[in-house]
GROMACS .gro file of C-alpha atoms in nm:
model
  308
    1MET     CA    1   0.976   1.166   0.984
    2PRO     CA    2   0.611   1.254   0.912
    3LEU     CA    3   0.505   1.614   0.969
    4PRO     CA    4   0.286   1.678   1.276
    5PRO     CA    5  -0.089   1.689   1.186
    6ALA     CA    6  -0.281   2.015   1.176
    7THR     CA    7  -0.491   2.092   1.482
    8LYS     CA    8  -0.763   2.265   1.283
    9LEU     CA    9  -0.837   2.334   0.917
   10PRO     CA   10  -0.946   2.667   0.766
   11LEU     CA   11  -1.320   2.698   0.705
   12ALA     CA   12  -1.283   2.703   0.326
   13VAL     CA   13  -1.083   2.382   0.337
   14ARG     CA   14  -1.333   2.212   0.566
   15LYS     CA   15  -1.613   2.312   0.331
   16ASN     CA   16  -1.421   2.175   0.030
   17LEU     CA   17  -1.361   1.849   0.214
   18ARG     CA   18  -1.728   1.820   0.300
   19ASP     CA   19  -1.853   1.903  -0.047
   20ASP     CA   20  -1.602   1.716  -0.260
   21PHE     CA   21  -1.458   1.431  -0.054
   22GLU     CA   22  -1.692   1.342   0.232
   23ALA     CA   23  -1.999   1.371   0.005
   24ASN     CA   24  -1.851   1.118  -0.232
   25LYS     CA   25  -1.680   0.890   0.017
   26GLU     CA   26  -1.962   0.632   0.044
   27THR     CA   27  -1.988   0.620  -0.335
   28PHE     CA   28  -1.618   0.539  -0.367
   29GLU     CA   29  -1.650   0.275  -0.089
   30LYS     CA   30  -1.938   0.113  -0.269
   31GLU     CA   31  -1.761   0.111  -0.607
   32ILE     CA   32  -1.452  -0.045  -0.453
   33SER     CA   33  -1.659  -0.295  -0.255
   34ASP     CA   34  -1.851  -0.397  -0.564
   35LEU     CA   35  -1.530  -0.443  -0.758
   36LEU     CA   36  -1.372  -0.661  -0.491
   37GLY     CA   37  -1.684  -0.852  -0.388
   38THR     CA   38  -1.662  -0.764  -0.016
   39GLU     CA   39  -1.702  -0.456   0.199
   40TRP     CA   40  -1.415  -0.208   0.188
   41LYS     CA   41  -1.379   0.122   0.378
   42ILE     CA   42  -1.180   0.442   0.319
   43ASP     CA   43  -0.998   0.580   0.628
   44ILE     CA   44  -0.821   0.913   0.563
   45ASN     CA   45  -0.736   1.174   0.821
   46PRO     CA   46  -0.736   1.516   0.646
   47LEU     CA   47  -0.558   1.674   0.949
   48ALA     CA   48  -0.261   1.452   0.884
   49ILE     CA   49  -0.256   1.531   0.514
   50TYR     CA   50  -0.312   1.907   0.520
   51PRO     CA   51   0.051   2.005   0.627
   52TYR     CA   52   0.184   1.850   0.304
   53GLY     CA   53  -0.017   2.071   0.073
   54THR     CA   54   0.199   2.301  -0.138
   55ASP     CA   55  -0.046   2.473  -0.378
   56SER     CA   56  -0.406   2.571  -0.419
   57PHE     CA   57  -0.511   2.221  -0.527
   58SER     CA   58  -0.339   2.015  -0.262
   59LYS     CA   59  -0.382   2.261   0.027
   60ASP     CA   60  -0.675   2.497  -0.033
   61CYS     CA   61  -0.882   2.234  -0.220
   62LEU     CA   62  -0.776   1.929  -0.019
   63GLY     CA   63  -1.119   1.771  -0.058
   64SER     CA   64  -1.100   1.794  -0.440
   65CYS     CA   65  -0.745   1.655  -0.419
   66LEU     CA   66  -0.848   1.352  -0.219
   67LYS     CA   67  -1.151   1.296  -0.442
   68SER     CA   68  -0.919   1.292  -0.746
   69TYR     CA   69  -0.700   1.032  -0.575
   70MET     CA   70  -1.002   0.810  -0.505
   71GLU     CA   71  -1.119   0.848  -0.864
   72GLY     CA   72  -0.778   0.729  -0.976
   73VAL     CA   73  -0.790   0.436  -0.733
   74THR     CA   74  -1.128   0.308  -0.855
   75TRP     CA   75  -1.028   0.347  -1.219
   76ARG     CA   76  -0.694   0.173  -1.177
   77LEU     CA   77  -0.847  -0.102  -0.966
   78LYS     CA   78  -1.111  -0.176  -1.229
   79TYR     CA   79  -0.839  -0.186  -1.496
   80TRP     CA   80  -0.623  -0.416  -1.289
   81LEU     CA   81  -0.906  -0.657  -1.223
   82GLU     CA   82  -0.998  -0.667  -1.590
   83LYS     CA   83  -0.641  -0.743  -1.684
   84GLU     CA   84  -0.586  -1.016  -1.424
   85ALA     CA   85  -0.773  -1.344  -1.369
   86ASN     CA   86  -1.061  -1.383  -1.126
   87GLU     CA   87  -0.816  -1.495  -0.862
   88ALA     CA   88  -0.690  -1.137  -0.836
   89LYS     CA   89  -0.986  -1.048  -0.614
   90ASP     CA   90  -0.891  -1.323  -0.366
   91GLU     CA   91  -0.529  -1.202  -0.369
   92ILE     CA   92  -0.599  -0.843  -0.277
   93ASN     CA   93  -0.872  -0.932  -0.027
   94THR     CA   94  -0.637  -1.180   0.142
   95VAL     CA   95  -0.322  -0.968   0.149
   96CYS     CA   96  -0.512  -0.658   0.246
   97PHE     CA   97  -0.710  -0.832   0.519
   98ALA     CA   98  -0.821  -0.505   0.682
   99HIS     CA   99  -1.016  -0.420   0.367
  100THR     CA  100  -0.941  -0.056   0.415
  101ILE     CA  101  -0.785   0.211   0.199
  102THR     CA  102  -0.568   0.459   0.387
  103PHE     CA  103  -0.363   0.759   0.273
  104GLY     CA  104  -0.035   0.915   0.378
  105VAL     CA  105   0.318   1.034   0.294
  106ASP     CA  106   0.563   0.788   0.148
  107GLU     CA  107   0.817   0.704   0.421
  108SER     CA  108   1.009   0.456   0.208
  109GLY     CA  109   1.151   0.705  -0.039
  110LYS     CA  110   1.099   0.465  -0.333
  111PHE     CA  111   0.825   0.658  -0.518
  112THR     CA  112   0.888   0.960  -0.739
  113TYR     CA  113   0.535   1.102  -0.715
  114GLY     CA  114   0.318   0.846  -0.539
  115GLY     CA  115   0.227   0.484  -0.520
  116VAL     CA  116   0.075   0.213  -0.306
  117VAL     CA  117   0.196  -0.012  -0.025
  118VAL     CA  118   0.036  -0.264   0.207
  119ASP     CA  119   0.053  -0.139   0.564
  120ASP     CA  120  -0.080  -0.353   0.847
  121GLY     CA  121  -0.326  -0.518   0.620
  122SER     CA  122  -0.454  -0.191   0.466
  123LEU     CA  123  -0.398  -0.071   0.111
  124LYS     CA  124  -0.219   0.259   0.169
  125ILE     CA  125  -0.205   0.520  -0.105
  126VAL     CA  126   0.112   0.722  -0.059
  127PHE     CA  127   0.255   1.042  -0.202
  128LYS     CA  128   0.609   1.178  -0.196
  129GLU     CA  129   0.653   1.482   0.023
  130GLY     CA  130   0.626   1.785  -0.200
  131ASN     CA  131   0.415   1.604  -0.458
  132LEU     CA  132   0.077   1.583  -0.297
  133GLY     CA  133  -0.181   1.606  -0.574
  134VAL     CA  134   0.061   1.504  -0.851
  135ASN     CA  135  -0.015   1.210  -1.079
  136VAL     CA  136  -0.323   1.122  -0.876
  137ASN     CA  137  -0.440   0.860  -1.132
  138ASP     CA  138  -0.130   0.650  -1.118
  139THR     CA  139  -0.096   0.541  -0.754
  140LEU     CA  140  -0.222   0.185  -0.817
  141GLU     CA  141   0.009   0.137  -1.115
  142THR     CA  142   0.235  -0.086  -0.897
  143LEU     CA  143  -0.048  -0.266  -0.722
  144SER     CA  144   0.070  -0.614  -0.805
  145ALA     CA  145   0.422  -0.535  -0.682
  146ALA     CA  146   0.278  -0.390  -0.356
  147LEU     CA  147   0.079  -0.707  -0.290
  148ASN     CA  148   0.389  -0.910  -0.371
  149ASP     CA  149   0.605  -0.716  -0.123
  150ALA     CA  150   0.353  -0.757   0.161
  151PRO     CA  151   0.436  -1.002   0.444
  152VAL     CA  152   0.322  -1.355   0.359
  153LYS     CA  153   0.052  -1.480   0.603
  154ASP     CA  154  -0.105  -1.768   0.413
  155GLY     CA  155   0.206  -1.987   0.398
  156SER     CA  156   0.189  -2.017   0.019
  157PRO     CA  157   0.515  -2.133  -0.145
  158LEU     CA  158   0.440  -1.893  -0.435
  159SER     CA  159   0.440  -1.517  -0.439
  160VAL     CA  160   0.139  -1.305  -0.528
  161GLN     CA  161   0.283  -1.200  -0.862
  162SER     CA  162   0.367  -1.558  -0.959
  163ARG     CA  163   0.019  -1.678  -0.862
  164LEU     CA  164  -0.132  -1.395  -1.068
  165SER     CA  165   0.087  -1.488  -1.368
  166ILE     CA  166  -0.017  -1.854  -1.344
  167ALA     CA  167  -0.386  -1.769  -1.314
  168ARG     CA  168  -0.372  -1.509  -1.591
  169ASP     CA  169  -0.135  -1.660  -1.845
  170TYR     CA  170  -0.105  -2.032  -1.781
  171ASN     CA  171  -0.424  -2.184  -1.644
  172PRO     CA  172  -0.656  -2.063  -1.926
  173LYS     CA  173  -0.440  -2.220  -2.199
  174VAL     CA  174  -0.275  -2.532  -2.056
  175GLU     CA  175  -0.566  -2.759  -2.137
  176GLU     CA  176  -0.533  -2.665  -2.506
  177TRP     CA  177  -0.162  -2.763  -2.509
  178THR     CA  178  -0.225  -3.081  -2.316
  179LYS     CA  179  -0.468  -3.187  -2.587
  180LYS     CA  180  -0.223  -3.091  -2.860
  181PHE     CA  181   0.043  -3.316  -2.711
  182SER     CA  182  -0.205  -3.601  -2.656
  183ASP     CA  183  -0.333  -3.578  -3.015
  184MET     CA  184   0.017  -3.570  -3.158
  185LEU     CA  185   0.149  -3.862  -2.954
  186GLY     CA  186  -0.166  -4.075  -2.951
  187VAL     CA  187  -0.163  -4.119  -2.571
  188PRO     CA  188  -0.312  -3.899  -2.292
  189ILE     CA  189  -0.028  -3.668  -2.191
  190THR     CA  190   0.007  -3.486  -1.856
  191LEU     CA  191   0.198  -3.159  -1.839
  192ASN     CA  192   0.368  -3.086  -1.505
  193PRO     CA  193   0.473  -2.718  -1.469
  194ASN     CA  194   0.649  -2.784  -1.140
  195PHE     CA  195   0.567  -2.430  -1.029
  196GLU     CA  196   0.642  -2.449  -0.656
  197GLU     CA  197   0.979  -2.623  -0.699
  198ASN     CA  198   1.083  -2.401  -0.987
  199PHE     CA  199   0.980  -2.090  -0.790
  200ALA     CA  200   1.184  -2.199  -0.491
  201VAL     CA  201   1.499  -2.252  -0.711
  202CYS     CA  202   1.457  -1.914  -0.881
  203LYS     CA  203   1.381  -1.733  -0.554
  204ALA     CA  204   1.696  -1.872  -0.391
  205ARG     CA  205   1.905  -1.767  -0.690
  206SER     CA  206   1.752  -1.417  -0.691
  207ARG     CA  207   1.888  -1.357  -0.343
  208GLY     CA  208   2.243  -1.409  -0.463
  209LYS     CA  209   2.473  -1.108  -0.492
  210LYS     CA  210   2.561  -1.175  -0.856
  211SER     CA  211   2.233  -1.322  -0.976
  212GLU     CA  212   2.177  -1.307  -1.352
  213LEU     CA  213   1.813  -1.408  -1.318
  214ARG     CA  214   1.587  -1.170  -1.508
  215ASP     CA  215   1.413  -0.918  -1.279
  216ASP     CA  216   1.060  -0.997  -1.402
  217TRP     CA  217   1.072  -1.374  -1.352
  218GLU     CA  218   0.793  -1.381  -1.093
  219THR     CA  219   0.553  -1.190  -1.320
  220ILE     CA  220   0.613  -1.415  -1.619
  221ILE     CA  221   0.648  -1.759  -1.469
  222GLY     CA  222   0.307  -1.867  -1.602
  223GLU     CA  223   0.359  -1.724  -1.948
  224MET     CA  224   0.715  -1.858  -1.989
  225THR     CA  225   0.626  -2.208  -1.866
  226LEU     CA  226   0.351  -2.222  -2.129
  227LYS     CA  227   0.605  -2.110  -2.390
  228TYR     CA  228   0.827  -2.407  -2.302
  229TRP     CA  229   0.528  -2.633  -2.379
  230GLU     CA  230   0.467  -2.452  -2.704
  231GLY     CA  231   0.831  -2.480  -2.802
  232ALA     CA  232   0.846  -2.848  -2.720
  233HIS     CA  233   0.532  -2.919  -2.921
  234TRP     CA  234   0.668  -2.729  -3.217
  235VAL     CA  235   0.999  -2.922  -3.213
  236MET     CA  236   0.832  -3.262  -3.176
  237ASN     CA  237   0.584  -3.185  -3.447
  238TYR     CA  238   0.864  -3.065  -3.678
  239LYS     CA  239   1.054  -3.390  -3.609
  240LYS     CA  240   0.737  -3.583  -3.710
  241PHE     CA  241   0.641  -3.736  -3.376
  242GLY     CA  242   0.284  -3.699  -3.490
  243ASP     CA  243   0.331  -3.905  -3.807
  244ASP     CA  244   0.612  -4.150  -3.742
  245ASP     CA  245   0.511  -4.477  -3.566
  246MET     CA  246   0.872  -4.550  -3.473
  247LEU     CA  247   0.916  -4.217  -3.295
  248GLN     CA  248   0.580  -4.255  -3.115
  249GLU     CA  249   0.674  -4.604  -3.002
  250ALA     CA  250   1.009  -4.484  -2.870
  251PHE     CA  251   0.835  -4.208  -2.684
  252THR     CA  252   0.577  -4.437  -2.518
  253ASP     CA  253   0.843  -4.695  -2.429
  254GLU     CA  254   1.066  -4.448  -2.252
  255ILE     CA  255   0.809  -4.197  -2.131
  256SER     CA  256   0.600  -4.464  -1.963
  257LYS     CA  257   0.416  -4.223  -1.735
  258ASN     CA  258   0.302  -4.015  -2.036
  259GLN     CA  259   0.417  -3.701  -1.856
  260ILE     CA  260   0.628  -3.402  -1.956
  261GLU     CA  261   0.773  -3.192  -1.681
  262PHE     CA  262   0.936  -2.853  -1.685
  263ARG     CA  263   1.220  -2.809  -1.434
  264VAL     CA  264   1.447  -2.527  -1.332
  265ALA     CA  265   1.767  -2.670  -1.181
  266GLU     CA  266   2.081  -2.525  -1.033
  267LYS     CA  267   2.276  -2.653  -1.333
  268LEU     CA  268   2.222  -2.863  -1.643
  269LYS     CA  269   2.315  -3.229  -1.658
  270LYS     CA  270   2.514  -3.164  -1.978
  271GLY     CA  271   2.708  -2.885  -1.805
  272SER     CA  272   2.648  -2.590  -2.042
  273GLY     CA  273   2.390  -2.438  -2.269
  274TYR     CA  274   2.047  -2.280  -2.220
  275ASN     CA  275   1.823  -2.584  -2.195
  276GLU     CA  276   1.816  -2.959  -2.224
  277CYS     CA  277   1.580  -3.250  -2.237
  278PHE     CA  278   1.609  -3.605  -2.101
  279HIS     CA  279   1.398  -3.880  -1.962
  280GLU     CA  280   1.387  -3.975  -1.596
  281ASP     CA  281   1.173  -4.239  -1.428
  282GLY     CA  282   0.934  -4.251  -1.723
  283VAL     CA  283   0.901  -3.871  -1.748
  284LEU     CA  284   1.027  -3.638  -2.023
  285ILE     CA  285   1.210  -3.352  -1.854
  286LEU     CA  286   1.260  -3.010  -2.011
  287GLN     CA  287   1.519  -2.839  -1.801
  288THR     CA  288   1.682  -2.498  -1.775
  289THR     CA  289   1.862  -2.294  -1.510
  290PRO     CA  290   1.750  -1.980  -1.324
  291GLU     CA  291   1.984  -1.759  -1.528
  292ASN     CA  292   1.844  -1.897  -1.859
  293PHE     CA  293   1.480  -1.908  -1.756
  294GLY     CA  294   1.280  -1.775  -2.049
  295THR     CA  295   1.578  -1.790  -2.294
  296ASN     CA  296   1.553  -1.995  -2.614
  297VAL     CA  297   1.237  -2.157  -2.492
  298ASP     CA  298   1.170  -2.307  -2.836
  299GLN     CA  299   1.490  -2.509  -2.819
  300ALA     CA  300   1.448  -2.693  -2.491
  301CYS     CA  301   1.333  -3.005  -2.670
  302GLU     CA  302   1.572  -2.980  -2.966
  303GLY     CA  303   1.764  -3.300  -2.884
  304ILE     CA  304   1.464  -3.519  -2.813
  305VAL     CA  305   1.531  -3.778  -3.083
  306ASP     CA  306   1.883  -3.838  -2.951
  307ILE     CA  307   1.765  -3.932  -2.594
  308PHE     CA  308   1.572  -4.237  -2.709
   0.00000   0.00000   0.00000
């Protein structure tokens, strides 16, 4: 239960708030707005925060404390945006539709010092009771996870973290691998990552009580799908598909749609193992299961010669 807000702050605290926080608030708002490409506001009630202060920094110098938090927010936000693809701006602006940064105590109990959550469309910086002013630079360290945990309003079949992974790790490189397959096989190849269907299968499995699906699957779905393409290309190149006319002819005869698809299925057709490949309706299928997603990615195409 949150502590009741203060009714009035000491003069020294009010002065520190005015000089250190309020005087810099518009600057922080402009920096954040410039980073995100749309207007954002900061909405913090010092009266609600003051009762949680436990030392001279968090209580007597509350303005300096809040300023430090906002400095950490702008620094972490800039770092996050530089690490992610351009789509990251759209993600945070869409999920945090109020375009407001708020501040308060962590009522979830999941943070050791502090963190961030999405609360009614606002990006809320939170601190654990007793740790106000501690690790002020790290609150946005779990920003992607906070966006991912927010209620879905856009109806997308993919989560925020999976979309970020695809935009960051898959989209910039898939054209290169499409060209490599096409050059090797002498026909224009299409790569189908099957993201939405694969996500749905993995998500359903992750809800199981005894799921062996790796915990980070959403954050690496783009990277790992690309690695399946890389592994398949390496195997096919090693088996001389780029040089052997007979192998190329067998490929084009059976893979009539010139398409390679990656699929996560409940179980393998062959019954056991990590991965398998087969052709289906003119498409080469690379298949794995949720539990083995990301395991032995370079072997998914190992038996390709035997399927023709």
